[in-house]
């Protein structure tokens, strides 16, 4: 039987239910304190329910303080608990992930004691890695210490598209961005194999590309609909780059076009990797075509000539955080401004 799992903010009249998760010294004091917090707008308690049973909680204090001064744009998380009968199922991570997404704060802090290795591992996975300092508290007459960690929200995009000629480092940059943002990495060449439409008719190059593109788009939007951000998309036909502003209008996306103004460097990179296109004449023609076209909406250009992969990555991350345009009019450019493997014979 499937479980009905939900996360919602608890109401003041429901606070007594929290006793199922923690043994309070005074339930009346707990209810009074949390009621004041909720009704004043100072904080909320997010609760996790499984089949309507309360099994987890996470408290949020808005405008957390630093050295007793309010810190605008930062919230403090505390009292993160999951009932012992429901641990080990990923429910705690689901609760923390949901709260982070709903809050939308650029900075969050959370405290953890030295001997709580399990909690420290979870917090690190969610980006709580910057140590703000040591804190001292007292509960039931006993003093205890803990470390306060800060999570700074990464720049969140829906999609990061990477395009460019062969041998400019698209796959290298895509893997580096995925390792950095930990969203998703989707390449059009990951589409499952297929050969025939109806058992007899072989699929032509044009139909093959169209099916792969439609699979590519549906996969990207499926990930996005399930809350995944910073989806890195790579290895699509250059001609399809012109479709991105139309297909993904309304999404927060960016297109990174890698070019290499040094054709000798471009050739060496293709030659040394031992695969792919090594026809230098064709490589130079398609590079010039891709390099010279005007930028599309939300498209930035990075010249990789003379740059290491690490330097290209640093430039890309900086540009991803700075460039954005969501409201625009778009007229698709002529296809002869793009390079397409389907029509490649025209370049030979």
mmCIF file of C-alpha atoms in Angstrom:
data_model
loop_
_atom_site.group_PDB
_atom_site.id
_atom_site.type_symbol
_atom_site.label_atom_id
_atom_site.label_comp_id
_atom_site.label_asym_id
_atom_site.label_seq_id
_atom_site.Cartn_x
_atom_site.Cartn_y
_atom_site.Cartn_z
ATOM 1 C CA UNK A 1 0.000 0.000 0.000
ATOM 2 C CA UNK A 2 1.451 3.370 -1.045
ATOM 3 C CA UNK A 3 2.039 5.958 1.658
ATOM 4 C CA UNK A 4 0.533 9.432 1.530
ATOM 5 C CA UNK A 5 3.444 11.758 2.378
ATOM 6 C CA UNK A 6 3.066 15.508 2.849
ATOM 7 C CA UNK A 7 4.833 18.475 4.412
ATOM 8 C CA UNK A 8 2.934 21.452 5.832
ATOM 9 C CA UNK A 9 3.234 24.172 8.462
ATOM 10 C CA UNK A 10 1.645 23.182 11.768
ATOM 11 C CA UNK A 11 -1.096 25.382 13.220
ATOM 12 C CA UNK A 12 -0.998 26.708 16.816
ATOM 13 C CA UNK A 13 -3.919 24.512 17.809
ATOM 14 C CA UNK A 14 -1.987 21.391 16.726
ATOM 15 C CA UNK A 15 1.208 22.018 18.717
ATOM 16 C CA UNK A 16 0.474 19.343 21.302
ATOM 17 C CA UNK A 17 1.103 16.724 18.570
ATOM 18 C CA UNK A 18 4.835 17.547 18.735
ATOM 19 C CA UNK A 19 5.069 15.528 21.944
ATOM 20 C CA UNK A 20 5.114 12.417 19.744
ATOM 21 C CA UNK A 21 8.605 13.410 18.597
ATOM 22 C CA UNK A 22 10.236 14.839 21.728
ATOM 23 C CA UNK A 23 9.919 14.447 25.493
ATOM 24 C CA UNK A 24 9.303 18.014 26.653
ATOM 25 C CA UNK A 25 9.864 18.924 30.299
ATOM 26 C CA UNK A 26 6.827 21.190 30.163
ATOM 27 C CA UNK A 27 4.349 20.705 27.339
ATOM 28 C CA UNK A 28 2.497 23.885 28.357
ATOM 29 C CA UNK A 29 5.681 25.972 28.062
ATOM 30 C CA UNK A 30 6.498 24.412 24.678
ATOM 31 C CA UNK A 31 3.043 25.216 23.327
ATOM 32 C CA UNK A 32 3.090 28.778 24.670
ATOM 33 C CA UNK A 33 6.557 29.502 23.287
ATOM 34 C CA UNK A 34 5.863 28.091 19.830
ATOM 35 C CA UNK A 35 2.449 29.759 19.678
ATOM 36 C CA UNK A 36 4.104 33.157 20.293
ATOM 37 C CA UNK A 37 6.672 32.422 17.597
ATOM 38 C CA UNK A 38 4.084 31.420 14.981
ATOM 39 C CA UNK A 39 1.510 34.120 15.732
ATOM 40 C CA UNK A 40 4.146 36.890 15.762
ATOM 41 C CA UNK A 41 5.489 35.776 12.389
ATOM 42 C CA UNK A 42 8.944 35.122 13.840
ATOM 43 C CA UNK A 43 8.975 31.516 12.702
ATOM 44 C CA UNK A 44 7.157 28.387 11.590
ATOM 45 C CA UNK A 45 7.273 24.669 12.266
ATOM 46 C CA UNK A 46 7.230 22.487 9.169
ATOM 47 C CA UNK A 47 5.890 19.005 9.832
ATOM 48 C CA UNK A 48 6.165 15.782 7.872
ATOM 49 C CA UNK A 49 3.125 13.518 7.730
ATOM 50 C CA UNK A 50 2.858 9.915 6.568
ATOM 51 C CA UNK A 51 -0.740 8.786 6.148
ATOM 52 C CA UNK A 52 -1.758 11.785 8.288
ATOM 53 C CA UNK A 53 0.573 10.717 11.110
ATOM 54 C CA UNK A 54 3.085 13.374 12.241
ATOM 55 C CA UNK A 55 6.523 11.755 11.917
ATOM 56 C CA UNK A 56 8.938 14.692 11.539
ATOM 57 C CA UNK A 57 9.453 18.369 12.273
ATOM 58 C CA UNK A 58 11.783 21.212 11.372
ATOM 59 C CA UNK A 59 11.607 24.641 13.013
ATOM 60 C CA UNK A 60 12.409 27.823 11.067
ATOM 61 C CA UNK A 61 13.241 31.194 12.612
ATOM 62 C CA UNK A 62 13.048 33.993 10.066
ATOM 63 C CA UNK A 63 15.652 36.781 10.002
ATOM 64 C CA UNK A 64 18.102 34.785 12.087
ATOM 65 C CA UNK A 65 20.415 36.755 14.341
ATOM 66 C CA UNK A 66 24.176 37.036 14.184
ATOM 67 C CA UNK A 67 25.830 38.407 17.330
ATOM 68 C CA UNK A 68 22.315 39.291 18.564
ATOM 69 C CA UNK A 69 21.652 41.402 15.476
ATOM 70 C CA UNK A 70 18.993 40.425 12.902
ATOM 71 C CA UNK A 71 20.532 39.094 9.706
ATOM 72 C CA UNK A 72 18.285 39.974 6.758
ATOM 73 C CA UNK A 73 17.856 37.226 4.209
ATOM 74 C CA UNK A 74 18.992 34.450 6.537
ATOM 75 C CA UNK A 75 16.819 31.927 8.365
ATOM 76 C CA UNK A 76 17.816 29.567 11.161
ATOM 77 C CA UNK A 77 16.768 25.898 11.130
ATOM 78 C CA UNK A 78 16.480 23.908 14.346
ATOM 79 C CA UNK A 79 14.652 21.030 16.079
ATOM 80 C CA UNK A 80 15.101 18.765 13.047
ATOM 81 C CA UNK A 81 13.592 15.436 14.079
ATOM 82 C CA UNK A 82 12.133 12.274 12.552
ATOM 83 C CA UNK A 83 10.322 9.641 14.604
ATOM 84 C CA UNK A 84 12.568 6.634 15.295
ATOM 85 C CA UNK A 85 10.132 4.245 13.577
ATOM 86 C CA UNK A 86 10.467 6.177 10.291
ATOM 87 C CA UNK A 87 14.222 6.703 10.094
ATOM 88 C CA UNK A 88 16.336 5.232 7.322
ATOM 89 C CA UNK A 89 13.700 5.771 4.625
ATOM 90 C CA UNK A 90 14.912 9.090 3.261
ATOM 91 C CA UNK A 91 12.017 10.949 4.898
ATOM 92 C CA UNK A 92 14.302 13.274 6.828
ATOM 93 C CA UNK A 93 16.036 14.349 3.637
ATOM 94 C CA UNK A 94 12.654 14.819 1.979
ATOM 95 C CA UNK A 95 11.565 17.110 4.811
ATOM 96 C CA UNK A 96 14.767 19.173 4.744
ATOM 97 C CA UNK A 97 14.758 19.431 0.945
ATOM 98 C CA UNK A 98 11.112 20.509 0.866
ATOM 99 C CA UNK A 99 11.607 23.194 3.507
ATOM 100 C CA UNK A 100 14.692 24.606 1.758
ATOM 101 C CA UNK A 101 12.822 24.798 -1.546
ATOM 102 C CA UNK A 102 9.744 26.434 -0.032
ATOM 103 C CA UNK A 103 11.677 29.007 1.966
ATOM 104 C CA UNK A 104 13.743 30.246 -0.961
ATOM 105 C CA UNK A 105 16.240 31.967 1.369
ATOM 106 C CA UNK A 106 19.684 32.768 0.000
ATOM 107 C CA UNK A 107 21.240 31.804 3.355
ATOM 108 C CA UNK A 108 20.247 29.218 5.952
ATOM 109 C CA UNK A 109 21.972 28.177 9.154
ATOM 110 C CA UNK A 110 21.704 25.025 11.223
ATOM 111 C CA UNK A 111 23.416 23.784 14.367
ATOM 112 C CA UNK A 112 24.848 20.331 14.994
ATOM 113 C CA UNK A 113 26.676 18.777 17.941
ATOM 114 C CA UNK A 114 30.096 17.193 17.559
ATOM 115 C CA UNK A 115 28.985 13.601 18.093
ATOM 116 C CA UNK A 116 26.062 13.688 15.653
ATOM 117 C CA UNK A 117 27.900 12.300 12.623
ATOM 118 C CA UNK A 118 24.717 11.250 10.834
ATOM 119 C CA UNK A 119 23.243 14.746 10.973
ATOM 120 C CA UNK A 120 26.541 16.332 9.942
ATOM 121 C CA UNK A 121 26.667 14.120 6.859
ATOM 122 C CA UNK A 122 23.110 15.051 5.867
ATOM 123 C CA UNK A 123 23.742 18.772 6.358
ATOM 124 C CA UNK A 124 26.924 18.616 4.310
ATOM 125 C CA UNK A 125 25.035 16.930 1.462
ATOM 126 C CA UNK A 126 22.595 19.867 1.500
ATOM 127 C CA UNK A 127 25.359 22.475 1.366
ATOM 128 C CA UNK A 128 25.754 23.382 5.055
ATOM 129 C CA UNK A 129 29.541 23.481 4.858
ATOM 130 C CA UNK A 130 30.611 26.949 6.019
ATOM 131 C CA UNK A 131 31.359 26.995 9.753
ATOM 132 C CA UNK A 132 30.140 30.229 11.343
ATOM 133 C CA UNK A 133 31.360 29.424 14.816
ATOM 134 C CA UNK A 134 30.786 27.684 18.106
ATOM 135 C CA UNK A 135 27.571 28.235 20.063
ATOM 136 C CA UNK A 136 26.617 27.597 23.701
ATOM 137 C CA UNK A 137 23.088 26.793 24.867
ATOM 138 C CA UNK A 138 21.369 25.555 27.996
ATOM 139 C CA UNK A 139 18.473 23.110 28.251
ATOM 140 C CA UNK A 140 16.970 21.650 31.417
ATOM 141 C CA UNK A 141 19.783 23.184 33.409
ATOM 142 C CA UNK A 142 22.514 21.558 31.346
ATOM 143 C CA UNK A 143 24.888 23.430 29.064
ATOM 144 C CA UNK A 144 25.874 22.076 25.685
ATOM 145 C CA UNK A 145 27.869 23.265 22.690
ATOM 146 C CA UNK A 146 27.361 22.907 18.979
ATOM 147 C CA UNK A 147 28.721 24.183 15.675
ATOM 148 C CA UNK A 148 26.655 26.542 13.553
ATOM 149 C CA UNK A 149 26.912 25.933 9.808
ATOM 150 C CA UNK A 150 25.843 28.196 6.945
ATOM 151 C CA UNK A 151 24.350 27.201 3.620
ATOM 152 C CA UNK A 152 24.558 29.731 0.809
ATOM 153 C CA UNK A 153 22.128 28.991 -2.001
ATOM 154 C CA UNK A 154 23.819 28.382 -5.348
ATOM 155 C CA UNK A 155 22.621 30.266 -8.390
ATOM 156 C CA UNK A 156 19.606 28.280 -9.530
ATOM 157 C CA UNK A 157 18.663 27.951 -13.163
ATOM 158 C CA UNK A 158 16.188 25.625 -14.731
ATOM 159 C CA UNK A 159 18.513 24.692 -17.582
ATOM 160 C CA UNK A 160 22.121 25.305 -18.651
ATOM 161 C CA UNK A 161 22.557 24.509 -22.354
ATOM 162 C CA UNK A 162 26.044 24.073 -23.807
ATOM 163 C CA UNK A 163 26.688 24.331 -27.540
ATOM 164 C CA UNK A 164 29.631 24.870 -29.863
ATOM 165 C CA UNK A 165 31.783 23.220 -32.504
ATOM 166 C CA UNK A 166 33.532 19.895 -32.018
ATOM 167 C CA UNK A 167 36.663 19.872 -29.886
ATOM 168 C CA UNK A 168 35.997 23.007 -27.821
ATOM 169 C CA UNK A 169 35.403 21.203 -24.516
ATOM 170 C CA UNK A 170 31.605 21.036 -24.318
ATOM 171 C CA UNK A 171 31.519 17.660 -22.565
ATOM 172 C CA UNK A 172 34.314 18.667 -20.190
ATOM 173 C CA UNK A 173 32.459 21.825 -19.166
ATOM 174 C CA UNK A 174 29.146 19.949 -18.880
ATOM 175 C CA UNK A 175 30.654 17.407 -16.473
ATOM 176 C CA UNK A 176 32.336 20.143 -14.419
ATOM 177 C CA UNK A 177 29.090 22.130 -14.108
ATOM 178 C CA UNK A 178 27.183 19.012 -13.109
ATOM 179 C CA UNK A 179 29.783 18.204 -10.437
ATOM 180 C CA UNK A 180 29.480 21.792 -9.180
ATOM 181 C CA UNK A 181 25.685 22.213 -9.136
ATOM 182 C CA UNK A 182 24.678 18.541 -8.623
ATOM 183 C CA UNK A 183 21.437 18.979 -10.536
ATOM 184 C CA UNK A 184 21.309 16.694 -13.567
ATOM 185 C CA UNK A 185 23.319 16.086 -16.730
ATOM 186 C CA UNK A 186 21.405 15.154 -19.889
ATOM 187 C CA UNK A 187 23.016 14.568 -23.286
ATOM 188 C CA UNK A 188 21.010 13.949 -26.419
ATOM 189 C CA UNK A 189 23.179 10.921 -27.255
ATOM 190 C CA UNK A 190 21.710 9.237 -24.159
ATOM 191 C CA UNK A 191 18.468 8.623 -26.052
ATOM 192 C CA UNK A 192 17.666 4.875 -26.176
ATOM 193 C CA UNK A 193 18.555 3.007 -29.364
ATOM 194 C CA UNK A 194 15.938 2.662 -32.093
ATOM 195 C CA UNK A 195 16.001 1.588 -35.746
ATOM 196 C CA UNK A 196 12.591 1.245 -37.379
ATOM 197 C CA UNK A 197 9.291 3.096 -37.198
ATOM 198 C CA UNK A 198 6.880 0.280 -38.002
ATOM 199 C CA UNK A 199 9.048 -2.824 -38.187
ATOM 200 C CA UNK A 200 9.951 -2.309 -41.831
ATOM 201 C CA UNK A 201 10.774 1.321 -42.556
ATOM 202 C CA UNK A 202 14.275 2.367 -41.493
ATOM 203 C CA UNK A 203 14.507 5.705 -39.707
ATOM 204 C CA UNK A 204 16.200 8.423 -41.746
ATOM 205 C CA UNK A 205 18.709 10.933 -40.438
ATOM 206 C CA UNK A 206 16.122 13.716 -40.229
ATOM 207 C CA UNK A 207 13.593 11.536 -38.377
ATOM 208 C CA UNK A 208 16.298 10.174 -36.083
ATOM 209 C CA UNK A 209 17.391 13.690 -35.090
ATOM 210 C CA UNK A 210 13.790 14.803 -34.525
ATOM 211 C CA UNK A 211 12.997 11.812 -32.297
ATOM 212 C CA UNK A 212 16.211 12.321 -30.295
ATOM 213 C CA UNK A 213 15.421 16.018 -29.851
ATOM 214 C CA UNK A 214 11.876 15.345 -28.674
ATOM 215 C CA UNK A 215 13.199 12.725 -26.213
ATOM 216 C CA UNK A 216 15.782 15.276 -25.055
ATOM 217 C CA UNK A 217 13.166 17.984 -24.427
ATOM 218 C CA UNK A 218 10.768 15.636 -22.639
ATOM 219 C CA UNK A 219 13.542 14.352 -20.371
ATOM 220 C CA UNK A 220 14.653 17.874 -19.443
ATOM 221 C CA UNK A 221 11.123 19.035 -18.659
ATOM 222 C CA UNK A 222 10.405 15.858 -16.655
ATOM 223 C CA UNK A 223 13.390 16.539 -14.407
ATOM 224 C CA UNK A 224 12.370 20.166 -14.045
ATOM 225 C CA UNK A 225 8.776 19.297 -13.157
ATOM 226 C CA UNK A 226 10.139 17.128 -10.337
ATOM 227 C CA UNK A 227 12.020 20.058 -8.790
ATOM 228 C CA UNK A 228 15.506 19.501 -10.176
ATOM 229 C CA UNK A 229 17.386 22.711 -10.986
ATOM 230 C CA UNK A 230 20.605 23.548 -12.834
ATOM 231 C CA UNK A 231 20.011 20.808 -15.393
ATOM 232 C CA UNK A 232 23.032 20.772 -17.700
ATOM 233 C CA UNK A 233 22.085 19.912 -21.300
ATOM 234 C CA UNK A 234 24.657 18.997 -23.920
ATOM 235 C CA UNK A 235 25.354 17.216 -27.218
ATOM 236 C CA UNK A 236 22.392 18.436 -29.260
ATOM 237 C CA UNK A 237 22.591 19.436 -32.912
ATOM 238 C CA UNK A 238 23.712 23.072 -33.348
ATOM 239 C CA UNK A 239 20.661 23.782 -35.510
ATOM 240 C CA UNK A 240 18.487 22.928 -32.489
ATOM 241 C CA UNK A 241 20.089 25.766 -30.541
ATOM 242 C CA UNK A 242 17.765 28.080 -32.455
ATOM 243 C CA UNK A 243 14.766 26.216 -31.010
ATOM 244 C CA UNK A 244 15.756 26.703 -27.358
ATOM 245 C CA UNK A 245 14.386 30.265 -26.880
ATOM 246 C CA UNK A 246 11.055 29.141 -28.340
ATOM 247 C CA UNK A 247 10.723 25.722 -26.675
ATOM 248 C CA UNK A 248 11.967 26.864 -23.259
ATOM 249 C CA UNK A 249 10.418 30.323 -23.088
ATOM 250 C CA UNK A 250 9.143 30.915 -19.562
ATOM 251 C CA UNK A 251 11.938 28.870 -18.014
ATOM 252 C CA UNK A 252 15.056 30.314 -16.392
ATOM 253 C CA UNK A 253 17.719 29.053 -18.787
ATOM 254 C CA UNK A 254 21.051 30.079 -20.215
ATOM 255 C CA UNK A 255 22.890 28.969 -23.357
ATOM 256 C CA UNK A 256 26.676 28.806 -23.186
ATOM 257 C CA UNK A 257 28.304 28.778 -26.615
ATOM 258 C CA UNK A 258 31.937 27.702 -26.545
ATOM 259 C CA UNK A 259 34.083 28.945 -29.411
ATOM 260 C CA UNK A 260 37.786 28.665 -30.142
ATOM 261 C CA UNK A 261 39.346 31.526 -32.079
ATOM 262 C CA UNK A 262 42.592 29.507 -32.312
ATOM 263 C CA UNK A 263 41.835 26.878 -34.980
ATOM 264 C CA UNK A 264 45.146 25.097 -34.365
ATOM 265 C CA UNK A 265 44.206 24.605 -30.695
ATOM 266 C CA UNK A 266 40.804 23.337 -31.786
ATOM 267 C CA UNK A 267 42.415 20.827 -34.154
ATOM 268 C CA UNK A 268 44.952 19.626 -31.562
ATOM 269 C CA UNK A 269 42.223 19.044 -29.031
ATOM 270 C CA UNK A 270 40.237 16.900 -31.506
ATOM 271 C CA UNK A 271 43.338 15.007 -32.637
ATOM 272 C CA UNK A 272 44.602 14.266 -29.135
ATOM 273 C CA UNK A 273 41.331 12.880 -27.802
ATOM 274 C CA UNK A 274 41.452 10.187 -30.473
ATOM 275 C CA UNK A 275 37.797 10.210 -31.491
ATOM 276 C CA UNK A 276 35.224 12.234 -33.330
ATOM 277 C CA UNK A 277 35.789 14.654 -36.191
ATOM 278 C CA UNK A 278 39.415 15.034 -37.336
ATOM 279 C CA UNK A 279 38.709 16.464 -40.814
ATOM 280 C CA UNK A 280 40.549 19.742 -40.227
ATOM 281 C CA UNK A 281 39.052 21.480 -43.278
ATOM 282 C CA UNK A 282 35.497 20.671 -42.199
ATOM 283 C CA UNK A 283 36.293 21.455 -38.552
ATOM 284 C CA UNK A 284 37.506 24.932 -39.524
ATOM 285 C CA UNK A 285 34.447 25.596 -41.706
ATOM 286 C CA UNK A 286 31.892 24.579 -39.099
ATOM 287 C CA UNK A 287 33.811 26.438 -36.360
ATOM 288 C CA UNK A 288 33.744 29.667 -38.356
ATOM 289 C CA UNK A 289 30.012 29.250 -39.006
ATOM 290 C CA UNK A 290 29.212 28.620 -35.339
ATOM 291 C CA UNK A 291 31.578 31.309 -34.091
ATOM 292 C CA UNK A 292 30.285 34.184 -36.184
ATOM 293 C CA UNK A 293 26.513 34.028 -35.674
ATOM 294 C CA UNK A 294 24.824 36.610 -33.459
ATOM 295 C CA UNK A 295 23.937 35.518 -29.896
ATOM 296 C CA UNK A 296 20.444 34.204 -29.256
ATOM 297 C CA UNK A 297 18.284 35.210 -26.304
ATOM 298 C CA UNK A 298 20.062 34.253 -23.068
ATOM 299 C CA UNK A 299 23.121 33.037 -24.974
ATOM 300 C CA UNK A 300 26.623 33.918 -23.817
ATOM 301 C CA UNK A 301 29.880 33.209 -25.623
ATOM 302 C CA UNK A 302 33.122 31.963 -24.078
ATOM 303 C CA UNK A 303 36.275 31.825 -26.195
ATOM 304 C CA UNK A 304 38.304 28.843 -24.933
ATOM 305 C CA UNK A 305 41.454 29.829 -26.859
ATOM 306 C CA UNK A 306 44.408 29.849 -24.458
ATOM 307 C CA UNK A 307 42.235 28.832 -21.490
ATOM 308 C CA UNK A 308 42.472 25.740 -19.345
ATOM 309 C CA UNK A 309 39.291 23.749 -18.638
ATOM 310 C CA UNK A 310 39.383 25.153 -15.097
ATOM 311 C CA UNK A 311 39.482 28.719 -16.402
ATOM 312 C CA UNK A 312 36.575 28.050 -18.780
ATOM 313 C CA UNK A 313 34.595 26.590 -15.878
ATOM 314 C CA UNK A 314 35.237 29.658 -13.678
ATOM 315 C CA UNK A 315 34.102 32.044 -16.424
ATOM 316 C CA UNK A 316 30.976 29.926 -17.032
ATOM 317 C CA UNK A 317 29.952 29.883 -13.358
ATOM 318 C CA UNK A 318 30.351 33.652 -13.121
ATOM 319 C CA UNK A 319 28.273 34.241 -16.237
ATOM 320 C CA UNK A 320 25.577 31.774 -15.177
ATOM 321 C CA UNK A 321 24.973 33.829 -12.064
ATOM 322 C CA UNK A 322 24.922 37.203 -13.816
ATOM 323 C CA UNK A 323 23.007 36.824 -17.081
ATOM 324 C CA UNK A 324 19.220 36.483 -17.233
ATOM 325 C CA UNK A 325 16.329 37.487 -19.498
ATOM 326 C CA UNK A 326 12.919 35.855 -19.028
ATOM 327 C CA UNK A 327 10.603 38.249 -20.883
ATOM 328 C CA UNK A 328 11.425 38.530 -24.570
ATOM 329 C CA UNK A 329 10.137 38.374 -28.125
ATOM 330 C CA UNK A 330 11.870 35.855 -30.368
ATOM 331 C CA UNK A 331 12.090 35.302 -34.092
ATOM 332 C CA UNK A 332 13.923 32.147 -35.064
ATOM 333 C CA UNK A 333 17.001 32.915 -37.232
ATOM 334 C CA UNK A 334 17.463 31.257 -40.658
ATOM 335 C CA UNK A 335 18.822 27.714 -40.437
ATOM 336 C CA UNK A 336 21.792 28.535 -42.688
ATOM 337 C CA UNK A 337 23.302 30.475 -39.766
ATOM 338 C CA UNK A 338 23.751 27.185 -37.909
ATOM 339 C CA UNK A 339 25.700 23.997 -38.466
ATOM 340 C CA UNK A 340 23.717 20.750 -38.619
ATOM 341 C CA UNK A 341 25.114 17.254 -38.971
ATOM 342 C CA UNK A 342 21.968 16.387 -40.926
ATOM 343 C CA UNK A 343 22.900 18.909 -43.630
ATOM 344 C CA UNK A 344 26.692 18.587 -43.193
ATOM 345 C CA UNK A 345 27.430 17.822 -46.837
ATOM 346 C CA UNK A 346 26.940 21.480 -47.688
ATOM 347 C CA UNK A 347 30.049 22.333 -45.712
ATOM 348 C CA UNK A 348 32.393 19.792 -47.326
#
